Amino acid sequence: VTPIIWDDKNNVLTLLDQSALPFETTYVNLKTPEEVSSAIKSMKVRGAPAIGITAAYGMVLSIISSQNFEEALSSLSKAKTILDKARPTAVNLSWATSYMLSKAKDLVDNGEARNVGELISLMKEEAKKIFDAELEAELQMGIYGLEKINDGDTVLTQCNAGGLATGTGVGTALAPVKVANALGIKVSVIAPETRPWLQGSRLTVYELMTEGIPVTLIADTAVGLVMYKNMVNSIMVGADRILSDGHVYNKIGTFKEAVIGHELGIPFYALAPVTTFDMKSRVEDVVIEERDPDEVRTVRGVPIAPEGVKVYNPVFDVTPPKYVTAIITEKGIIYPPYDKNVRKVIER
Amino acid sequence: VTPIIWDDKNNVLTLLDQSALPFETTYVNLKTPEEVSSAIKSMKVRGAPAIGITAAYGMVLSIISSQNFEEALSSLSKAKTILDKARPTAVNLSWATSYMLSKAKDLVDNGEARNVGELISLMKEEAKKIFDAELEAELQMGIYGLEKINDGDTVLTQCNAGGLATGTGVGTALAPVKVANALGIKVSVIAPETRPWLQGSRLTVYELMTEGIPVTLIADTAVGLVMYKNMVNSIMVGADRILSDGHVYNKIGTFKEAVIGHELGIPFYALAPVTTFDMKSRVEDVVIEERDPDEVRTVRGVPIAPEGVKVYNPVFDVTPPKYVTAIITEKGIIYPPYDKNVRKVIER
């Protein structure tokens, strides 16, 4: 899948509309920061890295018709404000807009951009660098992860940590599967639906079917049986945050896969770029976000439970290091003991 | 909840329409075996014991206006054929109709029923005995299970093994909770939604809310986190089949709760009447039923995945004896080693 397409000739950012997936494959063409902001807000693009890349191009779009440096820098400032508001808690978003703004100032200040035309060109390159850095990190994870995949393997995943979430088409958890498939190694995926948001049934299944990679959808209740029946060779998931001692925070449901894998001797791998590591927090410090109970009381707007039932709806769970066979990053594979080895690898 | 009500004066069987739950609480009044058969077929009543009780009353309804023994026995034969067709694979159904038919023949043959009026009365008693035997077994399980519940406990369950499934209002897995609640012992329940059929969100939640027992609904993905966060004191589930060595077959999703409970030191109890034991089969022999892929591709008719995605949709999973802390039956609690102790208790 190619969720983010930049048309460098016509200066148009095209996004695969993820809010309509998997029922409709539609694209939206964006020409202004306002349009980009609105696309982010309405979840047409989602996933931290994908939002970052999109925002960077949103910044580029703000200066396409600028006549001079002053106008360009003012447009960038305005665009940053507009874009940052789209998803205030998305760290990658404000990181990308800040980076692009300060880069523009540098290019002007140090004379690298000699006129506004050059500034626009160089800013396009910067946005592309963000995309390329993400893609390269994912391909690296995929290559490291290849070591853990044998021909004919089936990988159990969770949620969507694929190329839709990252914007590159590759992904984190699915990177080894993508690389293996590209190399002609046979690999298939079991995707749990991943309630309440159904990223598994909606996005992972869509992404893999589109790319011709064999995928089987299961209800979340069936994760245990597929492992018990030896239908799974390894578990590969993404991560939202990894602590220095190896605790892995990821989409709710990950922990159960890790524990069952541990019990049955199926390796469990978390795949994430080194930016995912939180070297300061301890497990006691991290608060697990809870979301709207209606996400559990309904499915796509249809009620599935009595109105007003009490609900506990945590977004993430935490998998203790005991159950994590290895953490695969773009800088290499980290094995236990994590409290020693995490630092060694991510500080490379 | 009272899912099955027999009006002995007016000869009317009233069923709580479970197919409309939890969105509508409606009852249907049935006066003929044909109406009973149609109610079973359209899932207005579900759960093996509930279907058995309903079918027994369906047999009674067939002879209410019989004028003589010949007519009554012929009506019962006809009614059995009609009722058995409603759910051909439901063992309790054909067991109940066979039992009622042969009982009627006995009552006539041995002269216990001296006229058709007496036959009708005695047959009503037989149907009530089936109901009462079920209720008594469940209350016994509830009383044995009380030993495993402390004041203030939270019980994690799976699916609906409550009084809706058994027809008595008590249930198997939920029997200790019901008995505890009746005795003023504080106990609450965490109910996973239990995809794909959502018996947890639709039925267990409805049943407990109706009875004023505190219940919290979670997505199936959250079972691990609630145990990790010490929100669960014990796991109590029903069973569809238990082997003589302690392998427990139950609704898909049970196994994952058992493994995580085992790993985290939370006891796992299967509750089932002794009729659930299959003393002949070995685990290798039991085929796990798979159902229509569309159950996973949709929720209440609404699509949640790309059309045509490959699906694996097993109905049950199997929990090996290693993860089963005890099996609670109406004849007592069975502890490991099961290959020795199952026989001792169920042959009491």
XYZ file of C-alpha atoms in Angstrom:
696
model
C 0.000 0.000 0.000
C 1.084 3.587 -0.577
C -0.805 5.695 1.941
C 1.131 8.931 1.303
C 2.017 10.154 -2.204
C 3.781 13.441 -2.902
C 3.454 14.801 -6.438
C 6.559 16.936 -6.725
C 5.631 18.408 -10.095
C 2.151 19.614 -9.225
C 2.745 20.078 -5.502
C -0.126 17.887 -4.396
C -0.164 15.589 -1.364
C -2.361 12.546 -1.949
C -3.493 10.459 1.016
C -5.194 7.084 1.036
C -8.325 7.838 3.083
C -7.882 5.403 5.993
C -11.150 6.434 7.603
C -13.017 4.772 4.730
C -10.956 1.549 4.818
C -11.448 -1.282 4.172
C -14.826 -0.642 2.588
C -13.730 2.002 0.118
C -10.313 2.680 -1.366
C -10.408 6.406 -1.971
C -7.703 9.042 -2.109
C -7.850 12.697 -1.145
C -5.747 15.377 -2.839
C -4.493 18.117 -0.541
C -3.065 21.441 -1.655
C -3.051 23.596 1.486
C -2.029 23.223 5.153
C -5.681 23.724 6.064
C -6.680 20.722 3.977
C -3.874 18.667 5.502
C -4.907 19.656 9.014
C -8.485 18.685 8.333
C -7.393 15.308 6.907
C -5.377 14.603 10.062
C -8.248 15.681 12.284
C -10.766 13.445 10.518
C -8.418 10.438 10.791
C -7.974 10.124 7.018
C -4.366 9.550 8.048
C -3.480 7.902 11.357
C -0.454 6.359 13.058
C 2.296 8.452 14.612
C 4.924 8.281 11.837
C 2.333 8.756 9.088
C 1.015 11.877 10.784
C 4.553 13.241 11.077
C 5.296 12.754 7.393
C 1.931 14.226 6.390
C 2.496 17.283 8.573
C 5.926 17.854 7.039
C 4.349 17.995 3.587
C 1.625 20.224 5.008
C 4.407 22.671 5.894
C 5.812 22.451 2.363
C 2.383 23.195 0.889
C 2.242 26.453 2.856
C 5.124 28.028 0.927
C 4.513 26.814 -2.631
C 3.354 30.230 -3.812
C 5.479 32.373 -1.465
C 7.188 35.278 -3.204
C 9.971 35.929 -0.717
C 11.622 34.640 2.448
C 9.537 36.779 4.765
C 6.281 35.564 3.306
C 7.508 31.953 3.363
C 8.581 32.048 7.013
C 5.330 33.688 8.018
C 3.344 31.072 6.084
C 5.289 28.287 7.779
C 4.552 29.721 11.236
C 0.882 29.977 10.425
C 0.841 26.467 8.967
C 2.488 25.047 12.087
C -0.254 26.518 14.267
C -2.977 25.135 12.009
C -1.407 21.687 11.755
C -0.509 21.297 15.432
C -4.152 21.821 16.367
C -5.295 18.825 14.297
C -4.190 16.219 16.891
C -2.784 18.063 19.907
C -1.440 14.900 21.594
C 0.395 13.535 18.552
C 4.071 14.043 19.382
C 5.256 13.249 15.857
C 3.039 16.007 14.487
C 4.466 18.888 16.483
C 7.945 17.397 16.167
C 7.642 17.462 12.351
C 6.218 20.979 12.139
C 8.847 22.334 14.561
C 11.605 20.624 12.630
C 10.396 22.009 9.298
C 10.002 25.533 10.647
C 13.434 25.683 12.254
C 14.990 24.053 9.193
C 13.526 26.803 6.986
C 14.952 29.479 9.294
C 18.359 27.790 9.176
C 18.323 27.522 5.385
C 17.552 31.202 5.098
C 19.941 32.290 7.858
C 22.956 30.306 6.717
C 22.402 31.225 3.077
C 21.892 27.669 1.816
C 18.669 28.861 0.212
C 19.623 31.801 -1.960
C 16.081 32.604 -3.043
C 12.554 31.467 -2.230
C 12.574 28.975 -5.106
C 15.590 27.279 -3.615
C 13.971 27.336 -0.182
C 10.915 25.525 -1.549
C 13.112 22.909 -3.226
C 15.194 22.369 -0.098
C 12.081 22.142 2.091
C 10.655 19.487 -0.227
C 13.890 17.594 0.251
C 13.549 17.897 4.027
C 10.030 16.432 3.952
C 11.260 13.639 1.752
C 14.124 13.025 4.195
C 11.610 12.493 7.011
C 9.751 10.011 4.860
C 12.964 8.320 3.741
C 14.353 8.097 7.278
C 11.155 6.388 8.407
C 11.204 4.034 5.447
C 14.871 3.210 5.942
C 14.374 2.486 9.649
C 11.492 0.164 8.819
C 13.442 -1.638 6.128
C 16.301 -2.065 8.607
C 13.871 -3.555 11.150
C 12.573 -5.769 8.388
C 16.047 -6.961 7.530
C 16.971 -7.619 11.162
C 13.620 -9.320 11.653
C 14.205 -11.600 8.665
C 16.508 -13.612 10.912
C 13.395 -14.613 12.862
C 11.374 -15.772 9.859
C 11.642 -19.119 8.111
C 10.139 -20.042 4.783
C 6.523 -21.113 5.319
C 6.123 -19.335 8.660
C 2.920 -17.842 9.991
C 3.215 -14.691 12.085
C 0.593 -13.655 14.619
C 0.307 -9.870 14.972
C -2.010 -7.462 16.791
C -3.628 -4.179 15.741
C -2.088 -2.502 12.673
C 1.602 -1.861 12.948
C 1.907 -1.962 9.201
C 2.603 0.485 6.439
C -0.725 2.238 6.868
C 0.206 3.324 10.387
C 3.676 4.513 9.414
C 2.784 6.018 6.060
C 5.566 4.230 4.208
C 3.714 1.100 3.161
C 6.153 -1.067 5.126
C 5.427 -0.735 8.832
C 7.141 -1.878 12.015
C 5.665 -5.199 13.199
C 4.941 -6.180 9.616
C 8.334 -5.044 8.229
C 9.939 -8.523 8.359
C 6.857 -10.009 6.688
C 7.019 -7.375 3.927
C 10.750 -7.868 3.367
C 10.402 -11.668 3.419
C 7.551 -11.503 0.926
C 9.557 -9.198 -1.359
C 12.406 -11.736 -1.296
C 10.111 -14.616 -2.235
C 10.109 -16.171 1.261
C 6.652 -17.593 1.933
C 5.117 -16.052 5.012
C 1.529 -15.603 6.104
C -0.102 -13.573 8.856
C -2.859 -14.210 11.381
C -4.568 -10.905 12.213
C -6.823 -10.659 15.288
C -9.626 -8.170 14.725
C -8.383 -6.045 17.679
C -11.435 -4.681 19.403
C -12.568 -2.088 20.147
C -11.151 -0.182 17.158
C -10.809 -3.181 14.834
C -7.507 -2.034 13.351
C -6.753 -5.700 12.667
C -9.862 -6.515 10.651
C -10.044 -3.120 8.973
C -6.433 -2.145 8.314
C -4.008 -5.066 8.683
C -6.239 -7.354 6.649
C -6.749 -4.663 3.984
C -3.048 -3.877 3.779
C -1.926 -7.496 3.458
C -4.682 -8.486 1.006
C -3.782 -5.476 -1.146
C -0.157 -6.597 -1.209
C -0.995 -10.223 -1.926
C 0.373 -11.502 1.390
C -1.760 -14.370 2.770
C -3.701 -13.262 5.837
C -6.289 -14.950 8.038
C -8.641 -12.934 10.206
C -9.602 -14.267 13.642
C -11.763 -12.978 16.481
C -9.700 -11.744 19.434
C -10.985 -14.738 21.386
C -9.187 -17.158 19.047
C -5.575 -16.027 19.682
C -5.044 -18.792 22.235
C -6.342 -21.631 20.083
C -4.274 -20.724 17.019
C -1.151 -20.920 19.179
C -2.294 -24.112 20.918
C -2.892 -25.713 17.516
C 0.643 -24.849 16.335
C -0.662 -22.511 13.652
C 1.766 -19.738 14.719
C 5.577 -19.676 14.422
C 6.181 -16.284 15.963
C 4.386 -13.242 17.346
C 5.359 -9.848 15.938
C 3.831 -6.656 17.277
C 4.623 -2.947 17.280
C 5.093 -0.820 20.367
C 3.885 2.556 21.569
C 6.487 2.843 24.296
C 9.300 0.616 25.552
C 10.943 1.157 28.921
C 14.669 0.749 29.516
C 14.014 -2.491 31.424
C 12.108 -3.994 28.484
C 8.472 -3.398 29.475
C 6.562 -3.074 26.194
C 3.440 -0.888 25.945
C 1.339 -1.688 22.922
C -2.279 -1.963 21.795
C -4.603 -3.676 24.265
C -4.484 -7.433 23.698
C -0.736 -7.683 23.142
C -0.040 -8.970 26.663
C -2.262 -12.040 26.260
C -0.404 -13.042 23.097
C 2.940 -12.641 24.851
C 1.949 -14.737 27.885
C 0.495 -17.566 25.801
C 3.494 -17.480 23.477
C 5.827 -17.698 26.482
C 3.871 -20.616 27.912
C 3.804 -22.528 24.627
C 7.338 -21.701 23.478
C 6.394 -19.337 20.644
C 8.775 -16.365 20.407
C 7.364 -12.883 20.963
C 9.021 -9.942 19.216
C 8.286 -6.237 19.642
C 9.373 -4.149 16.642
C 9.893 -0.423 17.035
C 12.294 2.349 16.103
C 14.671 3.548 18.841
C 12.569 6.706 19.208
C 9.971 4.478 20.925
C 12.200 3.939 23.965
C 11.367 5.860 27.126
C 14.604 5.625 29.102
C 13.289 7.587 32.078
C 9.927 6.192 33.181
C 9.452 3.165 35.384
C 6.498 0.812 34.948
C 4.816 2.271 38.060
C 4.862 5.733 36.469
C 3.102 4.990 33.211
C -0.617 5.637 33.207
C -2.587 3.550 30.752
C -5.007 5.751 28.826
C -8.694 4.815 29.004
C -11.068 5.813 26.254
C -14.781 6.375 25.710
C -16.877 3.420 27.027
C -19.049 3.689 23.924
C -16.184 2.239 21.888
C -16.844 -1.057 23.698
C -20.632 -0.697 23.900
C -20.871 -0.345 20.123
C -19.244 -1.595 16.930
C -19.232 0.853 14.039
C -22.100 2.681 15.706
C -24.202 -0.430 16.288
C -24.962 -1.240 19.952
C -23.770 -4.636 21.230
C -24.566 -4.268 24.942
C -27.248 -2.814 27.194
C -27.135 0.963 27.303
C -25.318 2.379 30.283
C -23.385 -0.788 31.160
C -20.201 -0.032 33.091
C -17.173 -0.425 30.847
C -13.408 -0.588 31.333
C -11.756 0.475 28.081
C -7.965 0.686 28.316
C -6.118 1.508 25.081
C -2.814 -0.172 25.852
C -1.487 -2.990 27.934
C 1.993 -3.649 29.208
C 4.028 -6.766 28.560
C 6.742 -7.404 31.163
C 10.249 -8.219 29.871
C 9.918 -11.854 30.986
C 7.598 -12.500 28.024
C 9.565 -10.537 25.406
C 11.915 -12.803 23.431
C 13.584 -9.866 21.683
C 13.055 -6.253 20.669
C 13.838 -5.540 17.032
C 14.946 -1.978 16.222
C 16.548 -0.343 13.197
C 19.841 -0.415 15.112
C 19.736 -4.128 15.790
C 18.060 -6.843 17.814
C 17.994 -6.448 21.594
C 17.940 -9.584 23.744
C 17.507 -9.955 27.508
C 18.672 -8.843 29.975
C 17.064 -5.643 28.723
C 18.158 -3.431 31.606
C 21.694 -3.885 30.301
C 21.209 -4.413 26.571
C 18.633 -1.763 25.626
C 21.089 1.041 26.307
C 23.894 -0.702 24.406
C 21.876 -0.964 21.202
C 19.958 2.288 21.147
C 23.044 4.329 21.959
C 24.937 2.834 19.002
C -33.873 -13.449 35.253
C -36.626 -15.979 34.583
C -36.206 -17.100 31.002
C -38.747 -19.975 31.152
C -42.156 -19.625 32.846
C -44.776 -22.396 32.870
C -48.349 -21.313 33.623
C -49.846 -24.505 35.013
C -53.396 -23.157 35.186
C -53.681 -21.899 31.621
C -51.164 -24.319 30.097
C -49.005 -21.630 28.522
C -45.210 -21.678 28.194
C -43.729 -18.180 28.325
C -40.168 -17.597 27.122
C -37.989 -14.544 27.482
C -37.072 -13.821 23.841
C -33.267 -14.093 24.001
C -32.874 -13.246 20.324
C -33.994 -9.688 21.099
C -31.706 -9.268 24.129
C -30.323 -7.014 25.431
C -32.069 -4.356 23.362
C -35.632 -5.458 24.049
C -37.055 -7.446 26.942
C -39.990 -9.239 25.358
C -41.741 -12.502 26.141
C -43.451 -14.950 23.815
C -46.413 -17.118 24.854
C -46.440 -20.610 23.375
C -49.428 -22.973 23.347
C -48.497 -25.687 20.830
C -45.444 -27.878 20.063
C -45.252 -26.125 16.686
C -44.878 -22.756 18.380
C -42.265 -24.178 20.759
C -40.323 -25.692 17.865
C -40.350 -22.406 16.012
C -39.160 -20.534 19.128
C -36.218 -22.961 19.486
C -35.399 -22.698 15.795
C -35.339 -18.891 15.851
C -33.045 -18.877 18.918
C -35.626 -17.238 21.167
C -34.349 -19.804 23.624
C -30.722 -21.013 23.540
C -28.311 -22.956 25.729
C -28.427 -26.732 26.022
C -30.279 -27.089 29.356
C -32.759 -24.320 28.498
C -33.606 -26.034 25.207
C -34.144 -29.338 27.006
C -36.558 -27.825 29.523
C -38.404 -25.939 26.793
C -38.778 -29.082 24.684
C -40.173 -31.029 27.675
C -42.910 -28.435 28.052
C -43.437 -28.546 24.280
C -44.268 -32.240 24.728
C -46.717 -31.414 27.538
C -48.458 -28.843 25.330
C -49.121 -31.523 22.708
C -51.497 -33.498 24.977
C -53.395 -30.743 26.770
C -56.589 -31.386 24.789
C -56.152 -35.135 24.207
C -59.296 -37.163 24.841
C -57.740 -40.570 25.409
C -54.424 -42.409 25.786
C -54.186 -43.331 22.114
C -54.631 -39.740 21.006
C -52.161 -38.511 23.645
C -49.415 -40.971 22.692
C -49.902 -40.204 19.017
C -49.708 -36.450 19.738
C -46.518 -36.937 21.746
C -44.918 -38.904 18.890
C -45.849 -36.194 16.431
C -44.637 -33.461 18.792
C -41.272 -35.194 19.259
C -40.729 -35.219 15.490
C -41.612 -31.534 15.213
C -39.471 -30.488 18.168
C -36.404 -32.583 17.289
C -36.205 -30.868 13.910
C -35.834 -27.424 15.496
C -32.124 -27.883 16.382
C -31.039 -31.302 15.095
C -27.631 -31.191 16.834
C -28.932 -30.201 20.281
C -28.478 -33.353 22.358
C -30.550 -32.060 25.278
C -33.482 -31.487 22.944
C -33.833 -35.045 21.660
C -32.935 -36.364 25.109
C -35.846 -34.419 26.632
C -38.391 -35.389 23.967
C -37.348 -39.066 24.104
C -37.546 -39.036 27.884
C -41.017 -37.468 27.879
C -42.349 -39.877 25.241
C -41.076 -43.012 26.930
C -42.258 -41.713 30.300
C -45.783 -41.290 28.921
C -45.748 -44.859 27.569
C -44.577 -46.140 30.970
C -47.237 -44.177 32.834
C -49.926 -45.660 30.595
C -48.461 -49.189 30.527
C -47.890 -49.540 34.264
C -51.254 -48.022 35.132
C -49.897 -45.046 37.057
C -52.012 -42.810 34.855
C -55.554 -44.135 35.152
C -57.007 -41.695 32.638
C -55.816 -39.033 30.213
C -56.341 -36.270 32.788
C -53.962 -38.033 35.157
C -51.485 -38.558 32.328
C -51.458 -34.808 31.611
C -50.902 -33.999 35.289
C -48.100 -36.541 35.632
C -46.435 -35.334 32.435
C -46.494 -31.761 33.749
C -44.743 -33.062 36.837
C -42.125 -34.768 34.672
C -41.371 -31.528 32.818
C -41.126 -29.714 36.127
C -38.754 -32.431 37.406
C -36.399 -31.750 34.493
C -36.449 -28.061 35.334
C -36.041 -28.721 39.054
C -33.187 -31.182 38.550
C -31.341 -28.575 36.489
C -32.011 -25.848 39.041
C -30.939 -28.070 41.933
C -27.697 -29.059 40.180
C -26.898 -25.398 39.563
C -27.636 -24.398 43.138
C -25.398 -27.250 44.308
C -22.603 -25.974 42.030
C -23.240 -22.515 43.424
C -22.942 -23.765 46.983
C -19.757 -25.736 46.285
C -18.400 -22.754 44.383
C -19.071 -20.406 47.325
C -15.967 -21.865 48.931
C -13.963 -20.139 46.192
C -15.496 -16.681 46.663
C -14.556 -14.117 49.278
C -16.476 -10.992 50.166
C -15.502 -8.227 47.744
C -14.220 -10.572 45.027
C -14.341 -9.901 41.310
C -14.892 -12.904 39.042
C -13.797 -12.936 35.400
C -16.056 -15.077 33.223
C -16.415 -15.763 29.501
C -19.448 -16.059 27.208
C -22.789 -16.581 28.988
C -22.877 -19.581 31.286
C -25.605 -17.938 33.300
C -29.252 -18.514 33.933
C -30.229 -17.481 30.419
C -28.280 -20.392 28.946
C -29.655 -22.937 31.389
C -33.200 -21.623 31.564
C -33.290 -21.590 35.352
C -32.065 -18.057 35.986
C -29.057 -19.368 37.928
C -26.540 -20.829 35.503
C -23.337 -22.827 35.831
C -20.307 -20.504 35.780
C -22.355 -17.747 37.382
C -24.009 -20.001 40.015
C -21.518 -19.166 42.810
C -21.904 -15.451 42.026
C -25.699 -15.744 42.167
C -25.642 -17.704 45.445
C -23.089 -15.323 46.977
C -25.173 -12.319 45.950
C -28.310 -13.889 47.409
C -26.467 -14.381 50.707
C -25.328 -10.759 50.821
C -21.702 -11.531 49.944
C -20.380 -8.724 47.753
C -19.163 -10.029 44.420
C -18.800 -8.413 41.025
C -18.167 -9.774 37.557
C -15.980 -8.761 34.629
C -17.626 -9.913 31.392
C -15.598 -9.999 28.161
C -17.787 -9.281 25.153
C -16.963 -12.742 23.676
C -16.714 -12.274 19.948
C -17.939 -13.372 17.513
C -21.375 -13.963 19.055
C -21.098 -11.383 21.828
C -22.831 -13.542 24.427
C -20.853 -11.640 27.062
C -21.932 -8.133 26.102
C -25.444 -9.151 25.115
C -26.453 -11.811 27.636
C -24.141 -11.942 30.655
C -24.225 -8.176 31.054
C -28.020 -8.116 30.633
C -28.545 -10.946 33.110
C -26.335 -9.469 35.820
C -27.601 -5.897 35.390
C -31.179 -7.193 35.629
C -30.337 -8.960 38.879
C -28.478 -5.980 40.332
C -25.101 -7.733 40.417
C -22.241 -5.328 39.553
C -20.764 -6.118 36.154
C -18.095 -4.455 34.014
C -17.920 -5.069 30.281
C -14.516 -5.301 28.596
C -13.352 -5.943 25.035
C -11.891 -9.437 24.605
C -8.499 -7.796 24.153
C -8.541 -6.501 27.745
C -8.686 -9.861 29.582
C -4.927 -9.862 30.100
C -4.669 -6.344 31.494
C -7.479 -6.798 34.044
C -5.614 -9.801 35.442
C -2.246 -8.045 35.304
C -3.728 -5.102 37.212
C -5.030 -7.404 39.997
C -8.646 -6.584 39.160
C -9.599 -10.298 39.146
C -9.717 -12.737 42.073
C -10.827 -15.817 40.175
C -11.899 -17.008 36.743
C -15.165 -18.943 36.510
C -16.367 -20.372 33.216
C -18.799 -23.015 32.028
C -17.913 -26.026 29.893
C -19.322 -27.721 26.829
C -17.375 -30.928 27.341
C -14.850 -32.115 29.906
C -12.637 -35.143 29.271
C -11.780 -37.695 31.948
C -8.227 -36.319 32.131
C -9.487 -32.776 32.818
C -9.296 -31.158 29.378
C -12.017 -28.491 29.342
C -13.790 -27.539 26.099
C -15.577 -24.229 26.346
C -16.387 -21.114 24.318
C -13.504 -19.752 22.257
C -11.412 -17.417 24.406
C -11.502 -19.516 27.570
C -7.999 -20.928 27.058
C -6.337 -17.506 27.052
C -7.939 -16.651 30.405
C -6.764 -19.961 31.872
C -3.156 -19.547 30.711
C -2.873 -15.970 31.952
C -4.541 -16.925 35.247
C -2.062 -19.788 35.666
C 0.870 -17.505 34.934
C -0.312 -14.785 37.338
C -1.564 -17.079 40.117
C -5.293 -16.435 39.606
C -7.357 -19.625 40.068
C -9.326 -20.933 37.082
C -12.522 -22.895 37.733
C -14.711 -24.727 35.221
C -18.287 -25.229 36.423
C -20.457 -27.887 34.839
C -22.903 -30.647 35.727
C -21.578 -34.215 35.625
C -23.491 -34.793 32.362
C -20.835 -32.590 30.721
C -18.109 -35.217 31.204
C -17.091 -37.260 28.185
C -15.331 -40.240 29.761
C -14.472 -41.911 26.454
C -12.855 -39.378 24.121
C -9.231 -38.356 24.190
C -8.103 -34.848 23.323
C -6.836 -36.026 19.924
C -10.323 -37.285 19.053
C -12.324 -34.131 19.639
C -12.899 -32.006 16.549
C -13.413 -28.326 17.255
C -16.404 -27.030 15.312
C -15.805 -24.119 12.928
C -18.619 -21.796 11.988
C -19.547 -19.384 9.217
C -16.698 -16.923 8.451
C -19.260 -14.137 8.168
C -19.684 -14.255 11.950
C -16.161 -12.793 12.176
C -16.414 -10.574 9.099
C -19.460 -8.804 10.532
C -20.932 -7.642 13.841
C -24.724 -7.662 14.034
C -24.818 -7.574 10.251
C -22.378 -4.680 9.901
C -19.153 -5.479 8.004
C -15.888 -4.957 9.905
C -13.405 -6.410 7.393
C -12.806 -6.534 3.650
C -15.249 -8.819 1.877
C -13.895 -12.263 1.164
C -11.066 -12.159 3.686
C -10.006 -15.631 4.784
C -11.285 -16.355 8.286
C -10.664 -19.004 10.925
C -13.727 -19.165 13.173
C -13.531 -21.932 15.779
C -16.409 -22.091 18.268
C -14.579 -23.716 21.159
C -11.107 -23.976 22.506
C -9.574 -26.546 24.808
C -7.895 -25.817 28.113
C -5.433 -28.503 29.213
C -5.711 -29.772 32.830
C -2.464 -28.018 33.789
C -4.318 -24.682 33.771
C -7.490 -25.861 35.519
C -7.358 -25.198 39.266
C -10.550 -27.181 39.934
C -13.749 -28.399 38.282
C -16.893 -27.598 40.214
C -19.830 -29.988 39.706
C -23.111 -30.574 41.517
C -21.490 -33.645 43.092
C -18.522 -31.765 44.487
C -15.277 -30.057 43.576
C -12.725 -32.035 41.590
C -9.034 -31.231 42.040
C -6.004 -32.511 40.127
C -4.876 -35.124 39.318
C -7.985 -35.263 37.180
C -7.272 -38.632 35.570
C -7.804 -40.127 39.038
C -10.245 -37.727 40.676
C -12.827 -37.060 37.941
C -14.078 -40.631 38.099
C -14.227 -40.616 41.911
C -16.515 -37.589 42.035
C -18.812 -38.135 39.080
C -19.446 -41.776 40.001
C -20.586 -40.767 43.495
